[in-house]
Amino acid sequence: MIDTKYLLQEVERNLLENRNLFDAHQLKMARSGTLKPLQIQIQDIDTQEARICHILNMVNQVNIRYRERNSTILNHACDAILKELAAAKFA
């Protein structure tokens, strides 16, 4: 099993590399687990803005739920974040 802490570090690294995609305040709050959920309208689901909101929501939830233990669920969430970041980078 891949170490959850390692995947979280990868997510952090990727977020910082792509910080130009995000609002600095929202990114800071998501990274600390204090971001209020961002709403995504159904008509906007395929937009870059919706993708960014989704990434921030996932980062926020992972940071809320991480308890210094390995977790398969959090590993999958980190993988999803990394894939979304890669897609957002080229959109």
PDB file of N, CA and C in Angstrom:
ATOM      1  N   MET A   1       0.838  -1.180   0.000  1.00  0.00           N
ATOM      2  CA  MET A   1       0.000   0.000   0.000  1.00  0.00           C
ATOM      3  C   MET A   1       0.889   1.252   0.000  1.00  0.00           C
ATOM      4  N   ILE A   2       0.538   2.188  -0.842  1.00  0.00           N
ATOM      5  CA  ILE A   2       1.275   3.443  -0.912  1.00  0.00           C
ATOM      6  C   ILE A   2       0.970   4.263   0.340  1.00  0.00           C
ATOM      7  N   ASP A   3       1.987   4.913   0.840  1.00  0.00           N
ATOM      8  CA  ASP A   3       1.858   5.726   2.046  1.00  0.00           C
ATOM      9  C   ASP A   3       0.990   6.956   1.769  1.00  0.00           C
ATOM     10  N   THR A   4      -0.042   7.137   2.566  1.00  0.00           N
ATOM     11  CA  THR A   4      -0.956   8.271   2.403  1.00  0.00           C
ATOM     12  C   THR A   4      -0.218   9.591   2.574  1.00  0.00           C
ATOM     13  N   LYS A   5       0.697   9.643   3.516  1.00  0.00           N
ATOM     14  CA  LYS A   5       1.460  10.876   3.739  1.00  0.00           C
ATOM     15  C   LYS A   5       2.248  11.252   2.483  1.00  0.00           C
ATOM     16  N   TYR A   6       2.822  10.252   1.811  1.00  0.00           N
ATOM     17  CA  TYR A   6       3.562  10.505   0.572  1.00  0.00           C
ATOM     18  C   TYR A   6       2.637  11.082  -0.500  1.00  0.00           C
ATOM     19  N   LEU A   7       1.455  10.494  -0.651  1.00  0.00           N
ATOM     20  CA  LEU A   7       0.512  10.996  -1.651  1.00  0.00           C
ATOM     21  C   LEU A   7       0.057  12.418  -1.327  1.00  0.00           C
ATOM     22  N   LEU A   8      -0.155  12.706  -0.058  1.00  0.00           N
ATOM     23  CA  LEU A   8      -0.519  14.072   0.340  1.00  0.00           C
ATOM     24  C   LEU A   8       0.602  15.058   0.009  1.00  0.00           C
ATOM     25  N   GLN A   9       1.835  14.628   0.177  1.00  0.00           N
ATOM     26  CA  GLN A   9       2.966  15.483  -0.187  1.00  0.00           C
ATOM     27  C   GLN A   9       2.999  15.719  -1.695  1.00  0.00           C
ATOM     28  N   GLU A  10       2.673  14.693  -2.474  1.00  0.00           N
ATOM     29  CA  GLU A  10       2.601  14.842  -3.931  1.00  0.00           C
ATOM     30  C   GLU A  10       1.502  15.823  -4.324  1.00  0.00           C
ATOM     31  N   VAL A  11       0.362  15.714  -3.656  1.00  0.00           N
ATOM     32  CA  VAL A  11      -0.741  16.642  -3.919  1.00  0.00           C
ATOM     33  C   VAL A  11      -0.291  18.065  -3.597  1.00  0.00           C
ATOM     34  N   GLU A  12       0.347  18.256  -2.448  1.00  0.00           N
ATOM     35  CA  GLU A  12       0.839  19.582  -2.052  1.00  0.00           C
ATOM     36  C   GLU A  12       1.810  20.138  -3.087  1.00  0.00           C
ATOM     37  N   ARG A  13       2.738  19.297  -3.515  1.00  0.00           N
ATOM     38  CA  ARG A  13       3.733  19.724  -4.499  1.00  0.00           C
ATOM     39  C   ARG A  13       3.053  20.159  -5.792  1.00  0.00           C
ATOM     40  N   ASN A  14       2.101  19.360  -6.253  1.00  0.00           N
ATOM     41  CA  ASN A  14       1.383  19.682  -7.488  1.00  0.00           C
ATOM     42  C   ASN A  14       0.526  20.937  -7.340  1.00  0.00           C
ATOM     43  N   LEU A  15      -0.089  21.105  -6.186  1.00  0.00           N
ATOM     44  CA  LEU A  15      -0.877  22.319  -5.951  1.00  0.00           C
ATOM     45  C   LEU A  15       0.007  23.558  -6.017  1.00  0.00           C
ATOM     46  N   LEU A  16       1.167  23.479  -5.396  1.00  0.00           N
ATOM     47  CA  LEU A  16       2.070  24.628  -5.395  1.00  0.00           C
ATOM     48  C   LEU A  16       2.627  24.903  -6.788  1.00  0.00           C
ATOM     49  N   GLU A  17       2.902  23.843  -7.548  1.00  0.00           N
ATOM     50  CA  GLU A  17       3.381  24.024  -8.923  1.00  0.00           C
ATOM     51  C   GLU A  17       2.327  24.682  -9.801  1.00  0.00           C
ATOM     52  N   ASN A  18       1.067  24.442  -9.491  1.00  0.00           N
ATOM     53  CA  ASN A  18      -0.035  24.948 -10.312  1.00  0.00           C
ATOM     54  C   ASN A  18      -0.866  25.993  -9.584  1.00  0.00           C
ATOM     55  N   ARG A  19      -0.275  26.673  -8.629  1.00  0.00           N
ATOM     56  CA  ARG A  19      -1.025  27.633  -7.819  1.00  0.00           C
ATOM     57  C   ARG A  19      -1.612  28.772  -8.640  1.00  0.00           C
ATOM     58  N   ASN A  20      -1.090  29.006  -9.834  1.00  0.00           N
ATOM     59  CA  ASN A  20      -1.645  30.049 -10.699  1.00  0.00           C
ATOM     60  C   ASN A  20      -3.071  29.731 -11.146  1.00  0.00           C
ATOM     61  N   LEU A  21      -3.502  28.478 -11.016  1.00  0.00           N
ATOM     62  CA  LEU A  21      -4.860  28.081 -11.396  1.00  0.00           C
ATOM     63  C   LEU A  21      -5.892  28.460 -10.332  1.00  0.00           C
ATOM     64  N   PHE A  22      -5.434  28.731  -9.123  1.00  0.00           N
ATOM     65  CA  PHE A  22      -6.336  28.876  -7.984  1.00  0.00           C
ATOM     66  C   PHE A  22      -6.315  30.278  -7.393  1.00  0.00           C
ATOM     67  N   ASP A  23      -7.408  30.618  -6.726  1.00  0.00           N
ATOM     68  CA  ASP A  23      -7.454  31.799  -5.877  1.00  0.00           C
ATOM     69  C   ASP A  23      -6.590  31.484  -4.650  1.00  0.00           C
ATOM     70  N   ALA A  24      -5.647  32.359  -4.338  1.00  0.00           N
ATOM     71  CA  ALA A  24      -4.681  32.092  -3.265  1.00  0.00           C
ATOM     72  C   ALA A  24      -5.356  31.848  -1.914  1.00  0.00           C
ATOM     73  N   HIS A  25      -6.372  32.631  -1.599  1.00  0.00           N
ATOM     74  CA  HIS A  25      -7.060  32.483  -0.309  1.00  0.00           C
ATOM     75  C   HIS A  25      -7.799  31.141  -0.234  1.00  0.00           C
ATOM     76  N   GLN A  26      -8.503  30.779  -1.301  1.00  0.00           N
ATOM     77  CA  GLN A  26      -9.226  29.503  -1.312  1.00  0.00           C
ATOM     78  C   GLN A  26      -8.256  28.331  -1.231  1.00  0.00           C
ATOM     79  N   LEU A  27      -7.139  28.422  -1.925  1.00  0.00           N
ATOM     80  CA  LEU A  27      -6.149  27.351  -1.885  1.00  0.00           C
ATOM     81  C   LEU A  27      -5.589  27.193  -0.473  1.00  0.00           C
ATOM     82  N   LYS A  28      -5.282  28.295   0.172  1.00  0.00           N
ATOM     83  CA  LYS A  28      -4.761  28.245   1.544  1.00  0.00           C
ATOM     84  C   LYS A  28      -5.770  27.586   2.477  1.00  0.00           C
ATOM     85  N   MET A  29      -7.034  27.956   2.346  1.00  0.00           N
ATOM     86  CA  MET A  29      -8.067  27.376   3.206  1.00  0.00           C
ATOM     87  C   MET A  29      -8.263  25.888   2.920  1.00  0.00           C
ATOM     88  N   ALA A  30      -8.249  25.498   1.653  1.00  0.00           N
ATOM     89  CA  ALA A  30      -8.411  24.081   1.303  1.00  0.00           C
ATOM     90  C   ALA A  30      -7.254  23.259   1.853  1.00  0.00           C
ATOM     91  N   ARG A  31      -6.048  23.793   1.754  1.00  0.00           N
ATOM     92  CA  ARG A  31      -4.873  23.082   2.255  1.00  0.00           C
ATOM     93  C   ARG A  31      -4.902  22.927   3.769  1.00  0.00           C
ATOM     94  N   SER A  32      -5.611  23.813   4.458  1.00  0.00           N
ATOM     95  CA  SER A  32      -5.707  23.706   5.918  1.00  0.00           C
ATOM     96  C   SER A  32      -6.978  22.978   6.365  1.00  0.00           C
ATOM     97  N   GLY A  33      -7.855  22.626   5.410  1.00  0.00           N
ATOM     98  CA  GLY A  33      -9.088  21.914   5.750  1.00  0.00           C
ATOM     99  C   GLY A  33     -10.175  22.800   6.312  1.00  0.00           C
ATOM    100  N   THR A  34     -10.124  24.104   6.032  1.00  0.00           N
ATOM    101  CA  THR A  34     -11.110  25.036   6.583  1.00  0.00           C
ATOM    102  C   THR A  34     -11.974  25.708   5.514  1.00  0.00           C
ATOM    103  N   LEU A  35     -11.898  25.239   4.292  1.00  0.00           N
ATOM    104  CA  LEU A  35     -12.668  25.834   3.195  1.00  0.00           C
ATOM    105  C   LEU A  35     -14.130  25.401   3.277  1.00  0.00           C
ATOM    106  N   LYS A  36     -15.036  26.360   3.180  1.00  0.00           N
ATOM    107  CA  LYS A  36     -16.454  26.010   3.087  1.00  0.00           C
ATOM    108  C   LYS A  36     -16.679  25.433   1.695  1.00  0.00           C
ATOM    109  N   PRO A  37     -17.503  24.386   1.572  1.00  0.00           N
ATOM    110  CA  PRO A  37     -17.697  23.743   0.266  1.00  0.00           C
ATOM    111  C   PRO A  37     -18.085  24.745  -0.822  1.00  0.00           C
ATOM    112  N   LEU A  38     -17.414  24.607  -1.950  1.00  0.00           N
ATOM    113  CA  LEU A  38     -17.699  25.455  -3.103  1.00  0.00           C
ATOM    114  C   LEU A  38     -18.786  24.794  -3.941  1.00  0.00           C
ATOM    115  N   GLN A  39     -19.770  25.567  -4.333  1.00  0.00           N
ATOM    116  CA  GLN A  39     -20.887  25.046  -5.115  1.00  0.00           C
ATOM    117  C   GLN A  39     -20.523  25.011  -6.596  1.00  0.00           C
ATOM    118  N   ILE A  40     -20.938  23.943  -7.266  1.00  0.00           N
ATOM    119  CA  ILE A  40     -20.743  23.811  -8.706  1.00  0.00           C
ATOM    120  C   ILE A  40     -22.119  23.655  -9.332  1.00  0.00           C
ATOM    121  N   GLN A  41     -22.461  24.562 -10.206  1.00  0.00           N
ATOM    122  CA  GLN A  41     -23.754  24.513 -10.889  1.00  0.00           C
ATOM    123  C   GLN A  41     -23.715  23.448 -11.987  1.00  0.00           C
ATOM    124  N   ILE A  42     -24.812  22.745 -12.170  1.00  0.00           N
ATOM    125  CA  ILE A  42     -24.881  21.657 -13.144  1.00  0.00           C
ATOM    126  C   ILE A  42     -24.557  22.145 -14.560  1.00  0.00           C
ATOM    127  N   GLN A  43     -24.975  23.355 -14.901  1.00  0.00           N
ATOM    128  CA  GLN A  43     -24.711  23.859 -16.247  1.00  0.00           C
ATOM    129  C   GLN A  43     -23.232  24.215 -16.441  1.00  0.00           C
ATOM    130  N   ASP A  44     -22.485  24.328 -15.354  1.00  0.00           N
ATOM    131  CA  ASP A  44     -21.061  24.674 -15.426  1.00  0.00           C
ATOM    132  C   ASP A  44     -20.143  23.471 -15.242  1.00  0.00           C
ATOM    133  N   ILE A  45     -20.699  22.283 -15.191  1.00  0.00           N
ATOM    134  CA  ILE A  45     -19.956  21.089 -14.789  1.00  0.00           C
ATOM    135  C   ILE A  45     -18.712  20.818 -15.644  1.00  0.00           C
ATOM    136  N   ASP A  46     -18.733  21.186 -16.909  1.00  0.00           N
ATOM    137  CA  ASP A  46     -17.604  20.900 -17.789  1.00  0.00           C
ATOM    138  C   ASP A  46     -16.670  22.090 -17.986  1.00  0.00           C
ATOM    139  N   THR A  47     -16.743  23.058 -17.121  1.00  0.00           N
ATOM    140  CA  THR A  47     -15.902  24.243 -17.266  1.00  0.00           C
ATOM    141  C   THR A  47     -14.641  24.128 -16.415  1.00  0.00           C
ATOM    142  N   GLN A  48     -13.666  24.937 -16.751  1.00  0.00           N
ATOM    143  CA  GLN A  48     -12.425  24.984 -15.981  1.00  0.00           C
ATOM    144  C   GLN A  48     -12.702  25.443 -14.547  1.00  0.00           C
ATOM    145  N   GLU A  49     -13.597  26.392 -14.399  1.00  0.00           N
ATOM    146  CA  GLU A  49     -13.939  26.897 -13.063  1.00  0.00           C
ATOM    147  C   GLU A  49     -14.516  25.784 -12.181  1.00  0.00           C
ATOM    148  N   ALA A  50     -15.376  24.955 -12.744  1.00  0.00           N
ATOM    149  CA  ALA A  50     -15.953  23.838 -11.987  1.00  0.00           C
ATOM    150  C   ALA A  50     -14.876  22.827 -11.611  1.00  0.00           C
ATOM    151  N   ARG A  51     -13.957  22.579 -12.524  1.00  0.00           N
ATOM    152  CA  ARG A  51     -12.863  21.639 -12.240  1.00  0.00           C
ATOM    153  C   ARG A  51     -12.016  22.163 -11.075  1.00  0.00           C
ATOM    154  N   ILE A  52     -11.733  23.457 -11.071  1.00  0.00           N
ATOM    155  CA  ILE A  52     -10.944  24.063  -9.995  1.00  0.00           C
ATOM    156  C   ILE A  52     -11.690  23.950  -8.661  1.00  0.00           C
ATOM    157  N   CYS A  53     -12.983  24.232  -8.669  1.00  0.00           N
ATOM    158  CA  CYS A  53     -13.797  24.098  -7.445  1.00  0.00           C
ATOM    159  C   CYS A  53     -13.784  22.662  -6.941  1.00  0.00           C
ATOM    160  N   HIS A  54     -13.885  21.712  -7.854  1.00  0.00           N
ATOM    161  CA  HIS A  54     -13.873  20.297  -7.486  1.00  0.00           C
ATOM    162  C   HIS A  54     -12.542  19.922  -6.834  1.00  0.00           C
ATOM    163  N   ILE A  55     -11.451  20.378  -7.415  1.00  0.00           N
ATOM    164  CA  ILE A  55     -10.129  20.100  -6.842  1.00  0.00           C
ATOM    165  C   ILE A  55     -10.032  20.683  -5.437  1.00  0.00           C
ATOM    166  N   LEU A  56     -10.429  21.936  -5.279  1.00  0.00           N
ATOM    167  CA  LEU A  56     -10.353  22.573  -3.962  1.00  0.00           C
ATOM    168  C   LEU A  56     -11.226  21.855  -2.938  1.00  0.00           C
ATOM    169  N   ASN A  57     -12.423  21.439  -3.343  1.00  0.00           N
ATOM    170  CA  ASN A  57     -13.300  20.693  -2.432  1.00  0.00           C
ATOM    171  C   ASN A  57     -12.663  19.370  -2.015  1.00  0.00           C
ATOM    172  N   MET A  58     -12.057  18.655  -2.979  1.00  0.00           N
ATOM    173  CA  MET A  58     -11.420  17.374  -2.653  1.00  0.00           C
ATOM    174  C   MET A  58     -10.225  17.579  -1.732  1.00  0.00           C
ATOM    175  N   VAL A  59      -9.394  18.576  -2.010  1.00  0.00           N
ATOM    176  CA  VAL A  59      -8.231  18.861  -1.161  1.00  0.00           C
ATOM    177  C   VAL A  59      -8.695  19.180   0.258  1.00  0.00           C
ATOM    178  N   ASN A  60      -9.716  19.983   0.373  1.00  0.00           N
ATOM    179  CA  ASN A  60     -10.263  20.337   1.680  1.00  0.00           C
ATOM    180  C   ASN A  60     -10.710  19.088   2.442  1.00  0.00           C
ATOM    181  N   GLN A  61     -11.455  18.212   1.786  1.00  0.00           N
ATOM    182  CA  GLN A  61     -11.961  17.011   2.453  1.00  0.00           C
ATOM    183  C   GLN A  61     -10.837  16.060   2.857  1.00  0.00           C
ATOM    184  N   VAL A  62      -9.836  15.909   2.015  1.00  0.00           N
ATOM    185  CA  VAL A  62      -8.706  15.045   2.355  1.00  0.00           C
ATOM    186  C   VAL A  62      -7.991  15.588   3.591  1.00  0.00           C
ATOM    187  N   ASN A  63      -7.800  16.891   3.640  1.00  0.00           N
ATOM    188  CA  ASN A  63      -7.114  17.482   4.793  1.00  0.00           C
ATOM    189  C   ASN A  63      -7.948  17.408   6.066  1.00  0.00           C
ATOM    190  N   ILE A  64      -9.245  17.444   5.954  1.00  0.00           N
ATOM    191  CA  ILE A  64     -10.116  17.275   7.120  1.00  0.00           C
ATOM    192  C   ILE A  64     -10.019  15.850   7.651  1.00  0.00           C
ATOM    193  N   ARG A  65      -9.968  14.871   6.753  1.00  0.00           N
ATOM    194  CA  ARG A  65     -10.064  13.466   7.149  1.00  0.00           C
ATOM    195  C   ARG A  65      -8.731  12.789   7.476  1.00  0.00           C
ATOM    196  N   TYR A  66      -7.615  13.363   7.079  1.00  0.00           N
ATOM    197  CA  TYR A  66      -6.318  12.727   7.326  1.00  0.00           C
ATOM    198  C   TYR A  66      -5.980  12.759   8.814  1.00  0.00           C
ATOM    199  N   ARG A  67      -5.665  11.588   9.347  1.00  0.00           N
ATOM    200  CA  ARG A  67      -5.366  11.460  10.779  1.00  0.00           C
ATOM    201  C   ARG A  67      -4.018  10.777  11.016  1.00  0.00           C
ATOM    202  N   GLU A  68      -3.027  11.080  10.178  1.00  0.00           N
ATOM    203  CA  GLU A  68      -1.679  10.518  10.337  1.00  0.00           C
ATOM    204  C   GLU A  68      -1.633   8.997  10.183  1.00  0.00           C
ATOM    205  N   ARG A  69      -2.625   8.427   9.503  1.00  0.00           N
ATOM    206  CA  ARG A  69      -2.639   6.982   9.256  1.00  0.00           C
ATOM    207  C   ARG A  69      -2.859   6.739   7.775  1.00  0.00           C
ATOM    208  N   ASN A  70      -2.370   5.595   7.300  1.00  0.00           N
ATOM    209  CA  ASN A  70      -2.612   5.219   5.913  1.00  0.00           C
ATOM    210  C   ASN A  70      -4.085   4.904   5.724  1.00  0.00           C
ATOM    211  N   SER A  71      -4.600   5.318   4.589  1.00  0.00           N
ATOM    212  CA  SER A  71      -6.012   5.112   4.296  1.00  0.00           C
ATOM    213  C   SER A  71      -6.186   4.883   2.800  1.00  0.00           C
ATOM    214  N   THR A  72      -6.783   3.758   2.445  1.00  0.00           N
ATOM    215  CA  THR A  72      -7.043   3.455   1.041  1.00  0.00           C
ATOM    216  C   THR A  72      -7.963   4.493   0.424  1.00  0.00           C
ATOM    217  N   ILE A  73      -8.959   4.922   1.168  1.00  0.00           N
ATOM    218  CA  ILE A  73      -9.910   5.916   0.652  1.00  0.00           C
ATOM    219  C   ILE A  73      -9.197   7.232   0.361  1.00  0.00           C
ATOM    220  N   LEU A  74      -8.361   7.684   1.286  1.00  0.00           N
ATOM    221  CA  LEU A  74      -7.626   8.927   1.062  1.00  0.00           C
ATOM    222  C   LEU A  74      -6.615   8.778  -0.068  1.00  0.00           C
ATOM    223  N   ASN A  75      -6.033   7.590  -0.201  1.00  0.00           N
ATOM    224  CA  ASN A  75      -5.120   7.349  -1.323  1.00  0.00           C
ATOM    225  C   ASN A  75      -5.846   7.517  -2.653  1.00  0.00           C
ATOM    226  N   HIS A  76      -7.054   6.973  -2.750  1.00  0.00           N
ATOM    227  CA  HIS A  76      -7.842   7.118  -3.982  1.00  0.00           C
ATOM    228  C   HIS A  76      -8.210   8.583  -4.220  1.00  0.00           C
ATOM    229  N   ALA A  77      -8.536   9.287  -3.156  1.00  0.00           N
ATOM    230  CA  ALA A  77      -8.867  10.707  -3.285  1.00  0.00           C
ATOM    231  C   ALA A  77      -7.653  11.498  -3.771  1.00  0.00           C
ATOM    232  N   CYS A  78      -6.484  11.199  -3.234  1.00  0.00           N
ATOM    233  CA  CYS A  78      -5.261  11.882  -3.676  1.00  0.00           C
ATOM    234  C   CYS A  78      -4.981  11.595  -5.147  1.00  0.00           C
ATOM    235  N   ASP A  79      -5.167  10.345  -5.561  1.00  0.00           N
ATOM    236  CA  ASP A  79      -4.996   9.997  -6.978  1.00  0.00           C
ATOM    237  C   ASP A  79      -5.958  10.792  -7.849  1.00  0.00           C
ATOM    238  N   ALA A  80      -7.206  10.913  -7.400  1.00  0.00           N
ATOM    239  CA  ALA A  80      -8.209  11.672  -8.157  1.00  0.00           C
ATOM    240  C   ALA A  80      -7.816  13.145  -8.248  1.00  0.00           C
ATOM    241  N   ILE A  81      -7.300  13.699  -7.168  1.00  0.00           N
ATOM    242  CA  ILE A  81      -6.861  15.097  -7.173  1.00  0.00           C
ATOM    243  C   ILE A  81      -5.723  15.286  -8.170  1.00  0.00           C
ATOM    244  N   LEU A  82      -4.753  14.375  -8.145  1.00  0.00           N
ATOM    245  CA  LEU A  82      -3.616  14.485  -9.060  1.00  0.00           C
ATOM    246  C   LEU A  82      -4.062  14.390 -10.518  1.00  0.00           C
ATOM    247  N   LYS A  83      -5.023  13.516 -10.806  1.00  0.00           N
ATOM    248  CA  LYS A  83      -5.548  13.402 -12.175  1.00  0.00           C
ATOM    249  C   LYS A  83      -6.296  14.661 -12.585  1.00  0.00           C
ATOM    250  N   GLU A  84      -7.100  15.204 -11.679  1.00  0.00           N
ATOM    251  CA  GLU A  84      -7.834  16.439 -11.969  1.00  0.00           C
ATOM    252  C   GLU A  84      -6.875  17.607 -12.186  1.00  0.00           C
ATOM    253  N   LEU A  85      -5.822  17.668 -11.391  1.00  0.00           N
ATOM    254  CA  LEU A  85      -4.831  18.730 -11.564  1.00  0.00           C
ATOM    255  C   LEU A  85      -4.157  18.632 -12.926  1.00  0.00           C
ATOM    256  N   ALA A  86      -3.825  17.417 -13.327  1.00  0.00           N
ATOM    257  CA  ALA A  86      -3.204  17.232 -14.641  1.00  0.00           C
ATOM    258  C   ALA A  86      -4.152  17.673 -15.748  1.00  0.00           C
ATOM    259  N   ALA A  87      -5.425  17.343 -15.612  1.00  0.00           N
ATOM    260  CA  ALA A  87      -6.414  17.738 -16.622  1.00  0.00           C
ATOM    261  C   ALA A  87      -6.622  19.252 -16.621  1.00  0.00           C
ATOM    262  N   ALA A  88      -6.657  19.859 -15.442  1.00  0.00           N
ATOM    263  CA  ALA A  88      -6.875  21.309 -15.341  1.00  0.00           C
ATOM    264  C   ALA A  88      -5.700  22.086 -15.921  1.00  0.00           C
ATOM    265  N   LYS A  89      -4.519  21.520 -15.783  1.00  0.00           N
ATOM    266  CA  LYS A  89      -3.316  22.186 -16.266  1.00  0.00           C
ATOM    267  C   LYS A  89      -3.351  22.363 -17.786  1.00  0.00           C
ATOM    268  N   PHE A  90      -3.961  21.406 -18.476  1.00  0.00           N
ATOM    269  CA  PHE A  90      -3.957  21.426 -19.937  1.00  0.00           C
ATOM    270  C   PHE A  90      -5.281  21.859 -20.537  1.00  0.00           C
ATOM    271  N   ALA A  91      -6.218  22.275 -19.699  1.00  0.00           N
ATOM    272  CA  ALA A  91      -7.531  22.694 -20.215  1.00  0.00           C
ATOM    273  C   ALA A  91      -7.498  24.128 -20.690  1.00  0.00           C
TER     274      ALA A  91
END
